[in-house]
PDB file of C-alpha atoms in Angstrom:
ATOM      1  CA  ASN A   1      -0.155  -0.010  -0.036  1.00 90.00           C
ATOM      2  CA  ARG A   2       1.321   3.662  -0.564  1.00 95.00           C
ATOM      3  CA  TRP A   3       1.821   6.241   2.347  1.00 97.00           C
ATOM      4  CA  ILE A   4       3.725   9.701   2.669  1.00 97.00           C
ATOM      5  CA  GLN A   5       5.123  11.168   5.676  1.00 97.00           C
ATOM      6  CA  PHE A   6       6.101  15.027   6.768  1.00 97.00           C
ATOM      7  CA  ASP A   7       8.816  15.992   8.624  1.00 97.00           C
ATOM      8  CA  LEU A   8       7.500  19.677  10.113  1.00 97.00           C
ATOM      9  CA  GLU A   9       9.342  22.759  11.231  1.00 97.00           C
ATOM     10  CA  GLY A  10       7.818  25.599  13.405  1.00 96.00           C
ATOM     11  CA  VAL A  11       9.070  28.900  12.874  1.00 96.00           C
ATOM     12  CA  ARG A  12       6.652  31.022  14.622  1.00 95.00           C
ATOM     13  CA  SER A  13       5.124  28.103  16.301  1.00 95.00           C
ATOM     14  CA  ASN A  14       7.761  25.792  18.226  1.00 95.00           C
ATOM     15  CA  ARG A  15      10.525  24.241  16.075  1.00 96.00           C
ATOM     16  CA  ASP A  16       9.522  20.991  16.203  1.00 95.00           C
ATOM     17  CA  ALA A  17       6.049  21.924  15.747  1.00 96.00           C
ATOM     18  CA  ILE A  18       4.527  20.127  18.765  1.00 95.00           C
ATOM     19  CA  GLY A  19       0.555  20.482  18.594  1.00 95.00           C
ATOM     20  CA  ALA A  20       0.313  20.546  14.617  1.00 97.00           C
ATOM     21  CA  ARG A  21      -2.463  18.857  12.811  1.00 97.00           C
ATOM     22  CA  VAL A  22      -1.749  17.219   9.806  1.00 98.00           C
ATOM     23  CA  THR A  23      -5.026  16.341   7.825  1.00 97.00           C
ATOM     24  CA  VAL A  24      -4.622  13.817   4.895  1.00 97.00           C
ATOM     25  CA  SER A  25      -7.739  13.454   2.588  1.00 96.00           C
ATOM     26  CA  VAL A  26      -8.007  10.848  -0.246  1.00 94.00           C
ATOM     27  CA  ASP A  27     -11.225  10.349  -1.975  1.00 90.00           C
ATOM     28  CA  SER A  28     -13.671   9.944   1.229  1.00 88.00           C
ATOM     29  CA  LEU A  29     -11.240   9.070   3.751  1.00 92.00           C
ATOM     30  CA  THR A  30     -10.064  12.185   5.786  1.00 96.00           C
ATOM     31  CA  GLN A  31      -7.452  11.105   8.385  1.00 96.00           C
ATOM     32  CA  ILE A  32      -5.809  13.531  10.703  1.00 97.00           C
ATOM     33  CA  ARG A  33      -1.855  12.975  12.587  1.00 96.00           C
ATOM     34  CA  GLU A  34      -0.863  15.732  15.239  1.00 96.00           C
ATOM     35  CA  VAL A  35       2.705  15.920  16.341  1.00 95.00           C
ATOM     36  CA  GLN A  36       3.057  15.238  20.314  1.00 91.00           C
ATOM     37  CA  SER A  37       6.026  14.661  22.269  1.00 85.00           C
ATOM     38  CA  GLY A  38       6.426  12.218  25.262  1.00 75.00           C
ATOM     39  CA  THR A  39       2.861  10.659  25.792  1.00 71.00           C
ATOM     40  CA  GLY A  40       4.061   7.557  27.262  1.00 69.00           C
ATOM     41  CA  TYR A  41       5.852   6.130  30.138  1.00 74.00           C
ATOM     42  CA  TRP A  42       9.932   6.106  29.108  1.00 76.00           C
ATOM     43  CA  SER A  43       9.070   6.912  25.242  1.00 77.00           C
ATOM     44  CA  GLN A  44       8.912   9.771  22.392  1.00 80.00           C
ATOM     45  CA  ASN A  45       6.643   9.762  19.474  1.00 83.00           C
ATOM     46  CA  SER A  46       8.178  10.058  16.245  1.00 88.00           C
ATOM     47  CA  LEU A  47       7.888  13.923  15.313  1.00 92.00           C
ATOM     48  CA  VAL A  48       7.449  12.668  11.615  1.00 95.00           C
ATOM     49  CA  GLN A  49       4.197  12.093  10.812  1.00 96.00           C
ATOM     50  CA  HIS A  50       3.079   9.337   8.749  1.00 96.00           C
ATOM     51  CA  VAL A  51      -0.425   8.648   6.688  1.00 96.00           C
ATOM     52  CA  GLY A  52      -1.129   5.473   5.147  1.00 95.00           C
ATOM     53  CA  LEU A  53      -3.178   6.210   1.498  1.00 94.00           C
ATOM     54  CA  ARG A  54      -4.531   2.736   0.854  1.00 90.00           C
ATOM     55  CA  HIS A  55      -3.596   1.994  -2.582  1.00 92.00           C
ATOM     56  CA  ARG A  56      -3.921   5.929  -4.178  1.00 94.00           C
ATOM     57  CA  ASP A  57      -0.471   6.995  -5.753  1.00 95.00           C
ATOM     58  CA  VAL A  58      -1.651  10.824  -4.606  1.00 96.00           C
ATOM     59  CA  ALA A  59      -3.232  12.562  -1.625  1.00 96.00           C
ATOM     60  CA  ASP A  60      -6.210  14.752  -2.847  1.00 96.00           C
ATOM     61  CA  GLU A  61      -5.542  17.279  -0.613  1.00 96.00           C
ATOM     62  CA  VAL A  62      -3.614  18.246   2.884  1.00 97.00           C
ATOM     63  CA  ILE A  63      -3.660  20.842   5.383  1.00 97.00           C
ATOM     64  CA  ILE A  64      -1.035  21.694   7.872  1.00 97.00           C
ATOM     65  CA  ARG A  65      -2.312  23.645  11.094  1.00 97.00           C
ATOM     66  CA  TRP A  66       0.217  25.114  12.857  1.00 97.00           C
ATOM     67  CA  PRO A  67       0.104  25.816  16.400  1.00 96.00           C
ATOM     68  CA  SER A  68       0.296  29.431  15.681  1.00 94.00           C
ATOM     69  CA  GLY A  69      -2.974  29.404  13.876  1.00 92.00           C
ATOM     70  CA  ILE A  70      -1.056  29.198  10.730  1.00 94.00           C
ATOM     71  CA  ARG A  71      -2.843  27.039   8.218  1.00 96.00           C
ATOM     72  CA  GLN A  72      -1.252  25.412   4.617  1.00 96.00           C
ATOM     73  CA  ARG A  73      -3.107  23.441   2.286  1.00 96.00           C
ATOM     74  CA  TYR A  74      -1.703  21.371  -0.538  1.00 96.00           C
ATOM     75  CA  ARG A  75      -3.326  19.572  -3.042  1.00 95.00           C
ATOM     76  CA  ASP A  76      -2.316  16.384  -5.244  1.00 95.00           C
ATOM     77  CA  VAL A  77       0.375  15.380  -3.139  1.00 96.00           C
ATOM     78  CA  PRO A  78       2.136  12.075  -4.418  1.00 96.00           C
ATOM     79  CA  ALA A  79       2.728   9.576  -2.420  1.00 95.00           C
ATOM     80  CA  GLY A  80       6.017   7.356  -1.432  1.00 95.00           C
ATOM     81  CA  HIS A  81       7.824  10.720   0.017  1.00 96.00           C
ATOM     82  CA  ARG A  82       8.580  11.998   2.959  1.00 97.00           C
ATOM     83  CA  TYR A  83       8.239  15.793   2.896  1.00 97.00           C
ATOM     84  CA  SER A  84      10.317  18.845   4.712  1.00 96.00           C
ATOM     85  CA  VAL A  85       7.707  21.546   5.634  1.00 96.00           C
ATOM     86  CA  VAL A  86       8.300  24.682   7.307  1.00 96.00           C
ATOM     87  CA  GLU A  87       5.710  27.020   8.522  1.00 96.00           C
ATOM     88  CA  CYS A  88       4.892  29.344   6.030  1.00 95.00           C
ATOM     89  CA  LEU A  89       4.702  32.972   7.566  1.00 94.00           C
ATOM     90  CA  ALA A  90       3.362  34.330   4.652  1.00 93.00           C
ATOM     91  CA  CYS A  91       0.476  32.283   4.138  1.00 92.00           C
ATOM     92  CA  GLU A  92      -0.944  33.622   7.583  1.00 90.00           C
ATOM     93  CA  CYS A  93      -4.817  34.805   6.553  1.00 93.00           C
ATOM     94  CA  SER A  94      -6.160  35.696   9.760  1.00 91.00           C
ATOM     95  CA  ALA A  95      -9.447  37.252   8.074  1.00 94.00           C
ATOM     96  CA  ASP A  96     -10.447  33.688   6.823  1.00 95.00           C
ATOM     97  CA  LEU A  97     -13.378  32.962   9.644  1.00 95.00           C
ATOM     98  CA  THR A  98     -14.899  29.718   7.788  1.00 94.00           C
ATOM     99  CA  LEU A  99     -11.829  28.433   7.675  1.00 93.00           C
ATOM    100  CA  ASP A 100     -11.885  27.678   3.628  1.00 94.00           C
ATOM    101  CA  PHE A 101      -9.103  29.016   2.454  1.00 94.00           C
ATOM    102  CA  GLU A 102     -11.152  32.427   1.167  1.00 95.00           C
ATOM    103  CA  VAL A 103     -11.885  35.788   2.635  1.00 96.00           C
ATOM    104  CA  ASP A 104     -15.429  36.623   0.940  1.00 96.00           C
ATOM    105  CA  VAL A 105     -18.931  37.207   2.008  1.00 96.00           C
ATOM    106  CA  LEU A 106     -18.916  34.390   4.065  1.00 96.00           C
ATOM    107  CA  ASP A 107     -16.590  36.139   6.594  1.00 96.00           C
ATOM    108  CA  LEU A 108     -18.149  39.314   6.138  1.00 95.00           C
ATOM    109  CA  LEU A 109     -21.618  37.583   7.375  1.00 96.00           C
ATOM    110  CA  THR A 110     -19.684  35.884  10.400  1.00 95.00           C
ATOM    111  CA  ILE A 111     -18.343  39.945  11.233  1.00 95.00           C
ATOM    112  CA  ILE A 112     -22.017  41.388  11.180  1.00 94.00           C
ATOM    113  CA  GLU A 113     -23.380  38.363  13.287  1.00 95.00           C
ATOM    114  CA  GLN A 114     -20.576  38.832  15.697  1.00 95.00           C
ATOM    115  CA  TRP A 115     -20.744  42.705  15.838  1.00 96.00           C
ATOM    116  CA  GLY A 116     -20.286  44.224  19.379  1.00 96.00           C
ATOM    117  CA  PRO A 117     -18.695  43.534  22.472  1.00 96.00           C
ATOM    118  CA  CYS A 118     -17.786  40.164  23.014  1.00 92.00           C
ATOM    119  CA  ALA A 119     -15.384  37.901  25.507  1.00 88.00           C
ATOM    120  CA  ALA A 120     -14.317  35.074  23.377  1.00 86.00           C
ATOM    121  CA  CYS A 121     -15.658  35.093  19.410  1.00 91.00           C
ATOM    122  CA  SER A 122     -14.013  34.292  15.914  1.00 92.00           C
ATOM    123  CA  ALA A 123     -14.834  37.692  14.630  1.00 95.00           C
ATOM    124  CA  ASP A 124     -12.589  39.570  16.873  1.00 95.00           C
ATOM    125  CA  LEU A 125      -9.710  39.953  14.519  1.00 94.00           C
ATOM    126  CA  THR A 126      -7.669  42.719  16.720  1.00 94.00           C
ATOM    127  CA  GLY A 127      -7.920  40.878  20.129  1.00 93.00           C
ATOM    128  CA  ASP A 128      -9.487  43.905  22.083  1.00 95.00           C
ATOM    129  CA  ARG A 129     -13.000  41.969  23.000  1.00 95.00           C
ATOM    130  CA  ASN A 130     -15.172  43.719  20.363  1.00 95.00           C
ATOM    131  CA  VAL A 131     -15.934  42.694  16.889  1.00 96.00           C
ATOM    132  CA  ASP A 132     -16.213  46.423  15.254  1.00 96.00           C
ATOM    133  CA  ILE A 133     -15.008  48.584  12.454  1.00 96.00           C
ATOM    134  CA  LEU A 134     -11.636  47.504  13.120  1.00 96.00           C
ATOM    135  CA  ASP A 135     -12.100  43.812  12.366  1.00 96.00           C
ATOM    136  CA  LEU A 136     -14.010  45.199   9.382  1.00 95.00           C
ATOM    137  CA  LEU A 137     -11.457  46.697   7.670  1.00 96.00           C
ATOM    138  CA  ILE A 138      -9.097  43.668   8.658  1.00 95.00           C
ATOM    139  CA  ILE A 139     -11.474  41.576   6.389  1.00 95.00           C
ATOM    140  CA  LEU A 140     -11.568  43.966   3.922  1.00 95.00           C
ATOM    141  CA  GLU A 141      -7.313  44.088   3.292  1.00 95.00           C
ATOM    142  CA  GLN A 142      -6.939  40.260   3.014  1.00 95.00           C
ATOM    143  CA  TRP A 143     -10.133  39.929   1.163  1.00 96.00           C
ATOM    144  CA  GLY A 144      -9.449  37.041  -1.860  1.00 95.00           C
ATOM    145  CA  SER A 145      -8.081  33.952  -1.892  1.00 94.00           C
ATOM    146  CA  CYS A 146      -5.444  33.309   1.087  1.00 94.00           C
ATOM    147  CA  PRO A 147      -1.860  33.317  -0.396  1.00 93.00           C
ATOM    148  CA  GLU A 148      -0.327  29.282  -1.391  1.00 91.00           C
ATOM    149  CA  PRO A 149       2.483  28.247   0.220  1.00 93.00           C
ATOM    150  CA  GLU A 150       5.341  27.181  -2.079  1.00 91.00           C
ATOM    151  CA  ALA A 151       4.841  23.509  -3.709  1.00 89.00           C
ATOM    152  CA  LEU A 152       6.076  20.404  -1.768  1.00 89.00           C
ATOM    153  CA  THR A 153       9.095  19.070  -2.719  1.00 85.00           C
ATOM    154  CA  PRO A 154      10.349  15.461  -1.618  1.00 85.00           C
TER     155      PRO A 154
END
């Protein structure tokens, strides 16, 4: 059977990417791996994330969510390789509230829905505990597709 591996390196997140999640989709199957460290007694988890792809030669989509909140998406990733992935700071898209890699009208509707004071809401992009015009301006500034990372190479 086919497989794919990811060796992650954090930049804004911790260097070993502890806490990062790798989501791999193949056909209708989605698998999630999380980078963990020392979850057992006298043991150490591998920092390399291994995912089985069954008979498929390509992973349809790979999404990496870093502890910093940055998300990177790759499509049509060939199997049978170990990929070294560095956290892409240029890929940050904080205004993507719906997590669809687009800042669009759905994110704007989320801002409108959560407008006003709030203790902890996703639309508070400035972190001032209030969804207001400043958060709306961030949405408009990042409008469009989120930046794509460089292509993966084995």
